[in-house]
Coordinates of C-alpha atoms in Angstrom, one line a residue:
Chain A
M1 CA 0.5 -0.1 0.7
I2 CA 3.0 2.5 1.0
A3 CA 4.9 1.7 -2.1
V4 CA 1.5 2.0 -4.7
L5 CA 1.0 5.9 -2.9
G6 CA 5.0 6.2 -3.1
S7 CA 4.7 5.5 -6.7
L8 CA 1.5 7.5 -6.9
L9 CA 3.3 10.9 -5.6
L10 CA 6.1 10.6 -8.1
V11 CA 3.9 10.6 -10.9
L12 CA 2.6 13.7 -9.9
L13 CA 5.2 15.2 -8.4
L14 CA 6.9 14.7 -12.1
A15 CA 3.4 15.5 -14.0
M16 CA 3.9 19.1 -12.1
G17 CA 7.2 19.5 -14.2
M18 CA 9.2 18.5 -11.2
P19 CA 12.6 17.8 -12.1
V20 CA 12.9 13.5 -12.9
A21 CA 15.9 13.4 -10.0
F22 CA 13.9 15.2 -7.6
A23 CA 11.2 13.6 -8.1
M24 CA 12.2 10.5 -7.6
A25 CA 14.3 11.5 -4.2
V26 CA 11.6 13.3 -2.6
S27 CA 9.0 10.7 -3.9
G28 CA 11.5 8.4 -2.4
V29 CA 12.4 9.9 0.5
A30 CA 8.6 10.0 1.3
G31 CA 8.3 6.4 1.5
L32 CA 11.4 6.1 3.1
F33 CA 10.4 8.2 5.9
A34 CA 6.2 6.4 5.2
V35 CA 7.9 2.9 6.8
G36 CA 10.5 4.1 9.0
G37 CA 10.8 6.9 10.5
L38 CA 13.5 10.0 10.0
D39 CA 16.4 6.8 11.7
L40 CA 15.2 5.3 8.5
V41 CA 16.2 8.3 6.3
M42 CA 18.6 10.2 7.1
G43 CA 20.4 6.3 7.3
M44 CA 19.8 5.6 3.8
V45 CA 20.7 9.5 1.8
K46 CA 23.1 9.3 4.3
S47 CA 24.7 6.2 3.3
S48 CA 23.5 6.2 -0.8
T49 CA 24.8 9.8 -2.1
I50 CA 28.5 9.7 -2.3
S51 CA 28.0 5.6 -3.3
S52 CA 25.8 5.7 -6.4
V53 CA 28.0 8.2 -7.9
N54 CA 31.8 7.2 -7.5
S55 CA 31.4 4.1 -9.2
Y56 CA 34.0 3.2 -12.3
E57 CA 31.7 2.7 -14.5
L58 CA 29.9 6.0 -14.3
I59 CA 33.3 7.5 -15.4
T60 CA 31.8 5.8 -18.8
I61 CA 28.7 8.8 -19.4
P62 CA 31.1 11.8 -18.8
M63 CA 33.9 10.5 -20.8
F64 CA 31.0 9.8 -23.7
I65 CA 29.7 13.0 -23.5
L66 CA 33.0 15.4 -23.1
M67 CA 33.8 13.4 -26.5
A68 CA 31.1 14.0 -28.2
E69 CA 31.0 18.1 -26.5
F70 CA 34.4 18.5 -27.9
I71 CA 32.9 16.6 -31.5
I72 CA 30.0 19.3 -32.0
I73 CA 32.0 22.6 -29.9
S74 CA 34.7 22.1 -32.7
R75 CA 31.4 22.0 -35.6
I76 CA 32.9 19.6 -36.8
A77 CA 29.7 17.5 -36.7
D78 CA 27.7 20.3 -38.8
E79 CA 30.0 19.2 -42.2
L80 CA 29.1 15.3 -41.9
F81 CA 25.6 16.0 -43.8
D82 CA 27.6 17.9 -46.8
A83 CA 30.4 15.1 -47.0
T84 CA 27.6 12.5 -47.3
A85 CA 25.8 14.1 -49.4
V86 CA 28.8 14.3 -51.9
W87 CA 29.6 11.3 -51.4
V88 CA 26.0 9.1 -51.6
G89 CA 25.1 12.0 -53.8
R90 CA 24.8 10.4 -57.1
L91 CA 22.4 7.4 -55.8
P92 CA 18.5 7.6 -56.7
G93 CA 17.1 9.5 -53.5
G94 CA 21.1 11.0 -52.9
L95 CA 20.1 13.4 -51.6
G96 CA 17.9 11.4 -48.5
V97 CA 20.3 9.0 -48.0
A98 CA 22.9 11.1 -47.3
V99 CA 20.4 12.4 -44.2
V100 CA 20.3 8.1 -42.8
L101 CA 24.0 8.6 -42.9
A102 CA 24.7 11.7 -41.2
G103 CA 21.7 11.4 -38.8
A104 CA 23.3 8.2 -37.9
L105 CA 26.8 9.7 -37.4
F106 CA 25.5 12.8 -35.5
G107 CA 23.5 11.0 -33.4
A108 CA 26.2 8.3 -32.4
I109 CA 28.7 11.8 -32.0
S110 CA 25.7 13.5 -29.4
G111 CA 23.6 10.8 -28.0
S112 CA 20.8 12.6 -28.4
S113 CA 18.0 11.8 -31.4
T114 CA 16.5 15.2 -30.7
A115 CA 19.7 17.3 -31.0
S116 CA 20.2 15.5 -34.0
A117 CA 16.5 16.4 -34.8
A118 CA 17.3 20.2 -33.9
T119 CA 20.4 20.2 -35.9
L120 CA 19.6 19.2 -39.9
S121 CA 16.5 20.8 -39.7
S122 CA 18.8 24.2 -39.7
T123 CA 21.4 21.8 -42.1
A124 CA 19.6 19.1 -44.5
L125 CA 16.7 20.4 -44.4
P126 CA 17.0 23.3 -46.6
A127 CA 19.0 22.0 -49.7
M128 CA 16.2 19.0 -49.5
M129 CA 13.4 21.5 -50.2
R130 CA 16.0 22.8 -53.0
Q131 CA 16.7 19.9 -54.7
G132 CA 13.0 19.6 -54.4
Y133 CA 11.8 16.7 -51.8
S134 CA 9.1 16.7 -51.2
L135 CA 8.2 19.0 -47.7
R136 CA 6.5 15.8 -45.8
T137 CA 9.4 13.4 -47.0
A138 CA 11.7 15.6 -46.6
G139 CA 10.9 16.7 -42.4
A140 CA 10.1 13.0 -41.9
L141 CA 13.4 11.9 -43.0
V142 CA 15.5 14.2 -40.6
A143 CA 12.8 13.2 -37.8
I144 CA 13.5 9.7 -37.9
T145 CA 17.0 9.5 -38.8
G146 CA 18.4 10.9 -34.9
T147 CA 15.8 7.7 -34.1
L148 CA 18.3 4.9 -35.2
A149 CA 21.5 6.2 -33.5
I150 CA 20.6 6.1 -30.2
L151 CA 22.6 1.9 -30.4
I152 CA 24.7 2.8 -32.5
P153 CA 28.6 3.0 -30.5
P154 CA 28.7 5.3 -28.4
S155 CA 25.3 5.3 -26.5
I156 CA 24.9 6.9 -22.8
A157 CA 21.6 5.6 -22.5
L158 CA 22.6 1.6 -23.9
V159 CA 25.6 2.7 -20.9
L160 CA 23.0 3.9 -18.6
Y161 CA 20.6 0.7 -19.4
A162 CA 24.2 -1.4 -18.8
I163 CA 25.3 0.7 -15.6
I164 CA 21.4 0.0 -13.8
A165 CA 21.0 -3.0 -15.1
D166 CA 24.1 -4.6 -13.6
V167 CA 25.1 -6.3 -17.2
S168 CA 29.1 -5.5 -19.4
V169 CA 28.9 -1.8 -20.6
G170 CA 30.7 -3.2 -23.7
K171 CA 28.7 -6.0 -24.9
L172 CA 25.6 -3.8 -25.0
L173 CA 27.5 -1.3 -26.7
I174 CA 28.5 -3.8 -29.4
A175 CA 25.5 -5.0 -29.6
G176 CA 24.1 -1.8 -30.7
V177 CA 25.8 -1.5 -33.4
V178 CA 23.9 -4.8 -35.3
P179 CA 20.8 -3.6 -34.9
G180 CA 21.6 0.1 -35.6
L181 CA 23.5 -0.4 -39.5
L182 CA 20.2 -2.0 -40.5
S183 CA 18.0 0.2 -39.2
V184 CA 19.7 2.1 -41.5
M185 CA 20.3 -0.1 -44.3
A186 CA 16.7 -0.5 -43.9
L187 CA 16.0 2.8 -44.1
I188 CA 18.5 3.9 -47.4
T189 CA 17.0 1.4 -49.3
L190 CA 13.3 2.4 -48.7
I191 CA 14.6 5.9 -49.5
I192 CA 16.0 4.4 -52.7
G193 CA 13.0 2.4 -53.5
M194 CA 10.4 5.9 -52.9
S195 CA 13.4 7.2 -55.8
L196 CA 12.4 4.9 -58.5
F197 CA 8.8 5.2 -58.3
R198 CA 8.0 7.9 -56.1
P199 CA 10.1 10.6 -57.7
K200 CA 7.7 13.4 -57.0
A201 CA 8.8 12.8 -53.8
V202 CA 11.6 11.7 -53.9
P203 CA 13.9 13.2 -55.9
P204 CA 17.2 11.0 -58.2
G205 CA 20.4 12.1 -57.1
I206 CA 23.0 14.1 -58.4
R207 CA 26.4 13.2 -58.7
H208 CA 29.9 14.9 -57.1
P209 CA 33.7 15.0 -58.9
W210 CA 36.6 12.9 -57.2
S211 CA 38.0 16.1 -56.2
K212 CA 35.1 17.3 -54.3
K213 CA 34.9 14.2 -52.5
L214 CA 38.2 14.2 -50.9
S215 CA 38.2 18.2 -50.3
V216 CA 35.1 16.3 -47.8
L217 CA 37.0 14.1 -46.3
R218 CA 39.7 15.6 -45.1
I219 CA 37.9 17.1 -41.5
T220 CA 35.4 14.0 -41.3
L221 CA 37.7 11.0 -41.4
P222 CA 39.2 11.8 -39.1
M223 CA 36.3 11.5 -36.9
L224 CA 34.8 8.5 -38.2
I225 CA 38.3 6.9 -37.3
L226 CA 38.2 7.8 -34.1
F227 CA 34.5 6.3 -33.4
G228 CA 36.0 3.2 -35.2
A229 CA 38.4 2.9 -32.6
V230 CA 36.7 3.3 -29.4
T231 CA 34.0 0.9 -31.3
G232 CA 36.2 -1.6 -32.1
V233 CA 38.8 -1.0 -28.8
L234 CA 35.8 -2.4 -27.1
Y235 CA 34.9 -4.8 -29.4
A236 CA 38.3 -6.0 -28.9
G237 CA 37.5 -6.0 -25.2
I238 CA 41.2 -4.7 -25.1
T239 CA 40.4 -2.0 -22.5
T240 CA 37.1 -1.3 -20.8
P241 CA 34.8 1.3 -21.4
T242 CA 35.7 3.6 -19.2
E243 CA 38.8 4.0 -20.1
A244 CA 37.9 3.4 -24.0
S245 CA 35.7 7.0 -23.0
A246 CA 38.4 8.6 -21.8
M247 CA 40.9 7.9 -24.3
G248 CA 38.3 8.7 -27.0
A249 CA 37.4 12.4 -25.7
L250 CA 41.1 12.9 -25.7
A251 CA 41.5 12.2 -28.5
A252 CA 38.7 14.4 -30.0
L253 CA 40.2 17.0 -27.8
V254 CA 44.0 17.0 -29.5
L255 CA 41.6 16.6 -33.5
G256 CA 39.8 19.0 -32.6
A257 CA 42.8 21.1 -32.0
V258 CA 44.4 19.9 -34.2
Q259 CA 42.7 20.8 -36.8
G260 CA 42.1 24.3 -35.5
R261 CA 38.7 24.6 -34.1
L262 CA 38.9 23.8 -31.2
T263 CA 40.8 27.4 -29.6
L264 CA 41.3 27.2 -25.3
R265 CA 38.1 28.7 -24.7
D266 CA 35.8 26.4 -27.0
A267 CA 37.4 23.7 -25.2
G268 CA 36.5 25.1 -21.9
R269 CA 32.8 26.1 -23.1
A270 CA 33.2 21.7 -23.6
L271 CA 34.6 21.2 -20.5
V272 CA 31.3 23.5 -18.7
S273 CA 28.8 22.1 -20.8
A274 CA 29.6 18.5 -20.2
A275 CA 29.7 18.8 -16.8
R276 CA 26.5 20.1 -16.9
V277 CA 24.9 16.9 -18.9
S278 CA 26.7 14.2 -16.6
C279 CA 25.9 15.4 -13.5
M280 CA 21.9 15.4 -14.7
I281 CA 22.7 12.1 -16.0
A282 CA 23.7 11.4 -11.9
I283 CA 21.8 12.9 -10.1
I284 CA 18.9 10.9 -11.9
I285 CA 20.9 7.8 -10.7
L286 CA 21.4 8.9 -6.7
G287 CA 17.5 9.4 -7.3
A288 CA 16.0 6.6 -8.2
H289 CA 18.8 5.1 -5.3
I290 CA 16.7 6.3 -3.2
F291 CA 14.0 5.8 -4.5
G292 CA 15.0 1.8 -5.7
Y293 CA 15.3 1.2 -2.1
F294 CA 12.3 2.3 -0.9
F295 CA 11.1 0.4 -3.7
T296 CA 13.0 -2.9 -2.5
L297 CA 12.7 -2.0 1.8
T298 CA 8.6 -2.5 0.6
Q299 CA 9.5 -5.8 -2.1
T300 CA 7.5 -3.8 -4.6
A301 CA 9.8 -5.4 -7.3
T302 CA 9.5 -8.7 -6.5
A303 CA 5.5 -8.6 -5.5
I304 CA 5.7 -7.7 -9.1
V305 CA 8.2 -10.5 -9.7
S306 CA 5.6 -13.0 -8.5
W307 CA 2.7 -11.7 -10.6
V308 CA 4.0 -11.3 -13.1
S309 CA 5.1 -14.8 -13.3
G310 CA 2.2 -16.2 -12.1
L311 CA -0.3 -15.5 -14.8
E312 CA -1.3 -17.8 -17.4
V313 CA -0.6 -15.7 -20.2
S314 CA 2.4 -16.9 -22.8
V315 CA 5.4 -14.5 -21.7
Y316 CA 5.1 -14.2 -25.3
W317 CA 2.6 -11.6 -24.6
V318 CA 3.9 -9.8 -21.8
M319 CA 7.0 -8.9 -23.6
L320 CA 4.1 -7.0 -26.2
V321 CA 2.9 -5.3 -23.5
I322 CA 6.3 -4.7 -22.0
L323 CA 7.0 -3.0 -25.4
V324 CA 4.0 -1.5 -25.9
I325 CA 4.0 0.4 -22.5
Y326 CA 8.2 1.6 -23.9
L327 CA 6.2 3.2 -27.1
I328 CA 4.2 5.3 -25.4
L329 CA 6.4 6.3 -22.4
G330 CA 9.1 7.3 -25.8
C331 CA 6.7 9.8 -27.4
F332 CA 6.9 11.6 -25.0
L333 CA 9.9 10.5 -21.4
D334 CA 13.3 11.4 -22.0
Q335 CA 15.2 8.5 -22.7
V336 CA 17.4 9.0 -19.0
A337 CA 14.1 9.0 -17.9
I338 CA 12.8 6.2 -18.9
L339 CA 15.2 4.1 -18.6
I340 CA 15.6 5.1 -14.7
L341 CA 11.5 5.0 -13.6
T342 CA 11.5 1.3 -15.3
V343 CA 14.0 -0.1 -15.9
P344 CA 14.7 -1.8 -12.2
I345 CA 11.1 -2.3 -12.1
M346 CA 10.8 -4.2 -15.4
L347 CA 14.2 -6.4 -16.2
P348 CA 13.7 -8.2 -12.9
V349 CA 10.0 -9.7 -14.9
V350 CA 12.0 -9.9 -17.6
V351 CA 14.7 -11.5 -16.5
E352 CA 12.4 -14.4 -14.6
L353 CA 10.1 -14.6 -18.1
G354 CA 13.4 -16.3 -19.9
F355 CA 14.1 -13.0 -21.7
D356 CA 17.9 -11.7 -21.8
P357 CA 19.1 -8.2 -20.5
V358 CA 21.8 -7.4 -23.8
W359 CA 18.3 -8.4 -25.7
F360 CA 15.9 -6.3 -23.5
G361 CA 18.5 -3.4 -22.8
V362 CA 18.1 -2.2 -27.3
M363 CA 14.5 -3.7 -27.7
V364 CA 14.0 -1.0 -24.8
V365 CA 16.4 1.9 -26.5
M366 CA 14.7 0.5 -29.4
V367 CA 11.2 1.0 -28.9
A368 CA 12.1 4.7 -26.5
E369 CA 13.6 5.9 -29.6
V370 CA 10.7 4.7 -32.3
G371 CA 7.9 6.2 -29.3
M372 CA 10.0 10.2 -30.3
I373 CA 8.4 9.6 -33.9
T374 CA 4.8 8.2 -33.1
P375 CA 1.3 9.7 -33.6
P376 CA 0.3 11.2 -32.6
M377 CA 2.3 12.4 -29.8
G378 CA 6.5 11.9 -30.7
L379 CA 8.5 14.7 -29.5
N380 CA 11.1 14.1 -32.6
V381 CA 8.2 15.2 -35.0
F382 CA 6.9 18.2 -32.8
V383 CA 10.5 19.6 -32.3
V384 CA 11.3 19.3 -36.6
A385 CA 7.3 20.7 -37.1
R386 CA 9.2 23.9 -34.5
Y387 CA 12.1 24.1 -36.2
T388 CA 10.3 24.2 -39.8
G389 CA 7.3 26.5 -38.9
Q390 CA 5.5 24.0 -40.3
P391 CA 2.3 21.7 -39.2
V392 CA 2.5 18.8 -37.2
H393 CA 0.2 17.0 -39.2
E394 CA 2.4 17.7 -42.5
I395 CA 5.4 15.7 -40.8
F396 CA 3.1 12.7 -39.3
A397 CA 2.2 12.5 -42.6
G398 CA 5.6 12.1 -44.6
I399 CA 6.3 9.5 -41.5
L400 CA 4.4 6.9 -41.4
P401 CA 6.4 4.7 -44.5
F402 CA 10.1 6.1 -42.5
F403 CA 7.4 5.0 -38.9
A404 CA 6.2 1.4 -40.7
C405 CA 9.7 0.8 -41.6
M406 CA 11.1 1.3 -38.5
L407 CA 8.1 -0.7 -37.3
G408 CA 9.0 -3.5 -38.7
M409 CA 12.5 -3.4 -37.9
V410 CA 12.0 -3.8 -34.0
I411 CA 9.5 -6.6 -34.9
I412 CA 12.7 -8.9 -37.1
L413 CA 14.9 -7.9 -33.6
G414 CA 11.7 -8.9 -31.2
L415 CA 11.7 -12.7 -33.2
M416 CA 14.9 -13.2 -34.1
P417 CA 16.7 -11.9 -31.0
E418 CA 20.2 -13.8 -32.4
I419 CA 21.3 -10.7 -34.2
I420 CA 21.3 -8.6 -31.4
L421 CA 23.2 -11.3 -29.9
W422 CA 25.5 -12.4 -32.2
L423 CA 28.2 -9.7 -31.4
P424 CA 28.6 -8.9 -28.5
G425 CA 28.7 -13.1 -28.3
Q426 CA 31.6 -13.2 -30.2
M427 CA 33.8 -10.7 -27.8
S428 CA 36.4 -11.9 -26.1
N429 CA 36.0 -11.0 -22.5
Chain B
M1 CA 12.3 43.2 -4.5
K2 CA 16.4 43.5 -4.4
W3 CA 17.0 42.0 -1.6
I4 CA 16.2 38.2 -3.8
S5 CA 18.3 39.4 -6.7
L6 CA 21.2 40.0 -4.4
A7 CA 21.3 36.7 -2.6
D8 CA 20.1 35.1 -7.0
R9 CA 23.7 37.0 -8.2
E10 CA 25.4 35.7 -4.3
V11 CA 24.9 32.3 -5.5
A12 CA 24.7 32.7 -8.7
R13 CA 28.3 33.7 -8.2
L14 CA 29.0 30.7 -6.2
E15 CA 27.3 28.6 -8.5
R16 CA 30.4 29.4 -11.1
I17 CA 32.9 29.2 -9.0
A18 CA 31.3 25.5 -8.0
I19 CA 31.2 25.0 -12.2
I20 CA 34.5 25.2 -12.4
G21 CA 35.8 23.2 -10.0
A22 CA 33.0 20.4 -12.0
S23 CA 34.8 21.6 -15.4
L24 CA 37.9 20.4 -14.3
C25 CA 37.4 17.1 -12.3
M26 CA 35.9 16.9 -16.0
L27 CA 39.3 17.7 -17.2
F28 CA 42.0 15.6 -14.9
M29 CA 39.2 12.9 -15.1
M30 CA 39.5 12.5 -18.6
L31 CA 44.0 12.7 -18.1
V32 CA 44.5 10.8 -15.5
V33 CA 42.6 7.6 -17.0
A34 CA 43.9 8.5 -20.7
L35 CA 47.2 8.9 -18.4
D36 CA 46.9 5.3 -17.0
V37 CA 45.9 3.6 -19.7
V38 CA 49.2 5.1 -21.7
M39 CA 51.0 3.6 -18.1
R40 CA 50.0 0.6 -18.2
Y41 CA 50.1 -0.7 -22.4
L42 CA 53.5 1.1 -23.0
F43 CA 54.6 0.6 -20.7
R44 CA 53.5 -1.4 -18.0
A45 CA 53.6 0.9 -15.8
P46 CA 49.5 1.5 -15.3
L47 CA 49.4 4.6 -12.1
G48 CA 47.9 2.5 -9.3
W49 CA 46.2 5.2 -7.4
G50 CA 44.1 6.4 -10.7
Y51 CA 41.2 4.1 -10.2
D52 CA 40.3 5.6 -6.5
L53 CA 41.0 9.5 -7.0
V54 CA 38.7 9.2 -10.8
A55 CA 35.8 7.5 -8.7
N56 CA 36.2 8.8 -5.3
F57 CA 37.1 12.5 -6.2
L58 CA 36.4 14.0 -9.4
M59 CA 33.3 11.9 -10.5
V60 CA 32.0 13.3 -6.8
G61 CA 32.7 16.5 -7.3
A62 CA 32.7 17.0 -11.6
T63 CA 28.3 15.4 -10.2
F64 CA 27.7 17.4 -6.9
L65 CA 30.1 20.9 -7.9
A66 CA 27.5 21.3 -11.2
V67 CA 24.2 20.3 -9.2
S68 CA 23.1 23.9 -8.7
E69 CA 24.0 25.7 -11.7
T70 CA 23.1 22.6 -13.7
F71 CA 19.7 23.7 -12.0
R72 CA 20.0 27.4 -13.0
R73 CA 20.3 26.9 -15.9
G74 CA 16.9 24.1 -16.0
G75 CA 19.8 21.3 -16.9
H76 CA 18.2 18.8 -15.1
V77 CA 15.3 17.2 -17.7
A78 CA 11.3 17.5 -16.6
V79 CA 8.6 16.7 -18.3
N80 CA 6.4 19.7 -19.0
L81 CA 3.7 18.4 -20.8
F82 CA 1.6 19.1 -18.9
Q83 CA 3.4 22.3 -17.0
N84 CA 3.5 23.8 -20.5
M85 CA -1.1 24.0 -20.5
M86 CA -1.4 25.4 -17.1
R87 CA -1.6 29.0 -16.2
P88 CA 1.5 30.8 -15.4
N89 CA -0.1 31.6 -12.2
V90 CA -0.1 27.9 -12.1
R91 CA 2.3 27.1 -12.5
R92 CA 4.0 30.0 -10.2
W93 CA 2.5 27.6 -7.7
V94 CA 3.3 24.6 -8.6
D95 CA 7.1 25.3 -8.7
A96 CA 7.0 26.8 -5.8
A97 CA 4.9 23.5 -4.0
S98 CA 7.8 22.2 -6.0
A99 CA 11.2 23.6 -4.4
L100 CA 9.3 23.5 -1.2
M101 CA 9.4 19.2 -1.4
V102 CA 13.0 19.1 -2.4
I103 CA 13.9 21.5 0.5
P104 CA 13.8 19.1 3.6
V105 CA 15.4 16.0 1.4
L106 CA 18.6 18.2 0.5
L107 CA 19.1 19.5 4.2
A108 CA 19.0 15.8 5.0
M109 CA 21.9 15.5 2.3
V110 CA 23.9 18.6 3.6
V111 CA 22.9 16.8 7.5
T112 CA 24.5 13.6 6.2
G113 CA 27.7 14.4 5.5
W114 CA 28.4 16.7 7.3
Q115 CA 28.4 14.3 9.8
S116 CA 30.4 12.2 7.4
T117 CA 32.6 14.4 6.3
A118 CA 33.7 15.2 11.0
R119 CA 33.8 11.8 11.7
A120 CA 36.3 11.0 8.5
V121 CA 38.1 13.9 9.5
A122 CA 37.4 13.3 14.1
R123 CA 38.9 9.3 13.1
D124 CA 42.3 10.0 10.2
E125 CA 40.0 7.6 7.2
T126 CA 41.6 7.2 4.9
I127 CA 41.2 4.9 1.6
P128 CA 42.7 1.8 1.4
G129 CA 45.5 2.0 -1.5
I130 CA 48.4 2.8 -3.1
V131 CA 48.1 6.1 -2.3
P132 CA 46.5 6.7 1.8
W133 CA 43.6 9.7 0.0
P134 CA 41.7 12.0 2.7
M135 CA 38.0 10.5 3.3
W136 CA 36.9 14.1 3.9
A137 CA 38.1 15.6 0.8
S138 CA 35.3 13.5 -1.0
Y139 CA 33.4 13.2 1.6
I140 CA 32.5 17.8 1.6
L141 CA 32.5 18.0 -1.7
V142 CA 28.8 16.5 -0.9
P143 CA 27.3 19.4 1.5
I144 CA 29.1 22.0 -0.9
G145 CA 27.2 21.1 -3.8
A146 CA 23.5 19.4 -2.0
G147 CA 24.2 23.5 0.7
L148 CA 24.3 25.3 -2.7
L149 CA 21.7 23.4 -4.4
M150 CA 19.9 24.6 -0.8
L151 CA 20.6 28.6 -1.4
R152 CA 19.5 27.9 -5.3
M153 CA 16.3 26.4 -3.8
G154 CA 15.9 29.2 -1.3
A155 CA 16.3 32.6 -4.0
H156 CA 14.6 29.9 -6.5
L157 CA 11.0 29.3 -3.9
A158 CA 11.9 33.3 -2.7
D159 CA 12.2 34.5 -6.4
L160 CA 8.2 32.8 -7.1
L161 CA 6.8 33.9 -4.2
S162 CA 7.5 37.8 -4.7
G163 CA 6.2 36.9 -8.5
G164 CA 8.7 36.0 -10.6
K165 CA 9.3 32.8 -13.2
G166 CA 12.0 31.1 -11.0
H167 CA 14.6 28.8 -13.4
V168 CA 12.6 26.3 -15.7
P169 CA 13.3 23.7 -16.2
E170 CA 15.0 22.0 -20.1
T171 CA 11.7 21.8 -22.6
V172 CA 12.3 20.9 -26.5
D173 CA 13.4 25.0 -27.6
H174 CA 15.4 24.7 -24.6
Q175 CA 17.4 22.3 -26.5
I176 CA 17.2 23.7 -30.2
E177 CA 18.5 26.7 -28.8
T178 CA 21.6 24.7 -27.7
T179 CA 22.1 22.3 -30.0
D180 CA 22.8 24.7 -33.0
P181 CA 26.0 27.0 -32.3
A182 CA 24.3 29.1 -35.0
V183 CA 21.6 30.4 -32.0
D184 CA 23.2 29.5 -28.7
T185 CA 25.0 32.7 -29.0
R186 CA 24.1 34.2 -25.2
P187 CA 26.9 35.4 -22.9
E188 CA 27.8 33.1 -19.6
G189 CA 24.6 33.0 -17.1
D190 CA 23.6 35.6 -19.3
E191 CA 19.7 33.8 -19.0
R192 CA 17.3 35.4 -17.4

């Protein structure tokens, strides 16, 4: 009963617009107070504040964020779209294909599909319009490309899931590679198909000379190598994810400085900005510790697990319901908030039902991202609509084929978990 | 209300110092971990003390020293779906209620954090490892960070109660602004 009241309080505080971290801490403290009075509260706060933050694995998050900030501030990312447009421009629907690739790379860097959608709205969208793309298709493409990015390493969401679920960070990061690449390929195939059959919405491509192709590589190639190196080092198990992330950040800093795109002042701005984002995530983890302790104390998680495993339905129906919940949550909640709020409750259920936690992590992150473009709520669509000054329903109308494509991808990955689990299974421990 | 804006400015001054501290923690985290890797793989001589320093001090510092400034800038993620539907006056009271509820939790952090610090000093506690780093230097970061956020919450609450807008959490618009370098040209601390 107390657990239900505590959860209701949490929902109320979230609805009031209290930051997620504070809402979890406040409702957790209130719940603990109801269970064991002030002594319990003080004991818990004392033991949890430092211990939820001083973990070596957690450092992966600030370091990947820092790497992203260095790259974004040195504006290498801005040139991604130009580079991909020159390289794949001659394919049917070439510019659209370029947007998918640039979105995937940019999202992999920034770790935020919303940020990716916003940036591409300002760079790629006008370029597509000039080449004669229909507005709804162009807007929809920009809204969706960010969503696949979340799977491609280094994905903050997958690191966070791994930490919450207590599974190997390296395995999770590598598990995102194949589904991420498959989604990119599926979207590219769709665009080429659209260009061939509906050339009015997706015009054919334009050829670019080799000299131009080589000149754009000067800026973007080193960054691509950096990303490949971070992923490769993780896959081969040469360093821990923490070490790979710190080396990646340092390399991004050096890269920006050598190319003359990162002044001392820029580097300072990147540090401050990274400190803010990583603080936001760490404080949410702290809040989740407090609320999670309250949940454990009231044995709520165990109760939910035994209730679900007592249900007389197929485990696949339960999984379907869980994934639909994530799709809905993804429409309006931040990815970090979704993971922290739900994974501690869902994961024991999922493991009890016999599913693999690594597979579940990739599915959750992916489904929640598809939620960001799901009508009628999807956040990314609103971002693009607001940025371009177009009506929301116009963009939603264009998004349907892409949405169906991503949903199909999720269903395939759901039915064939080996696709996700194969690559991490090849890793040396 | 003159004293409210004065309080706001003074807390902001402390926050600026703290966020610089947090940023330095980030920088050293990167350097120490990277140095550790280089020493281990190139010279087969790992630092040994890197792990303790990074996890117990730099990570804690990066988190707690940044928490208040991040709040002031609206950087803590919140669900603002319903908030955006509220009338400004209703929203002001809702925000004030939120702030009022957060303050006791922060007080608990300050008190317990301070107790841990004082005990570590009295018993001369150190971290077990190659370098015996003093524990209090890690513990004290909690009351500093939580205390600063408590001051910030107090100023925020006073601002809301006297009719101001307070510090608004991150929204979609805010994300657009900060991701586009062409748009984000505001000088530091000039968002109000």
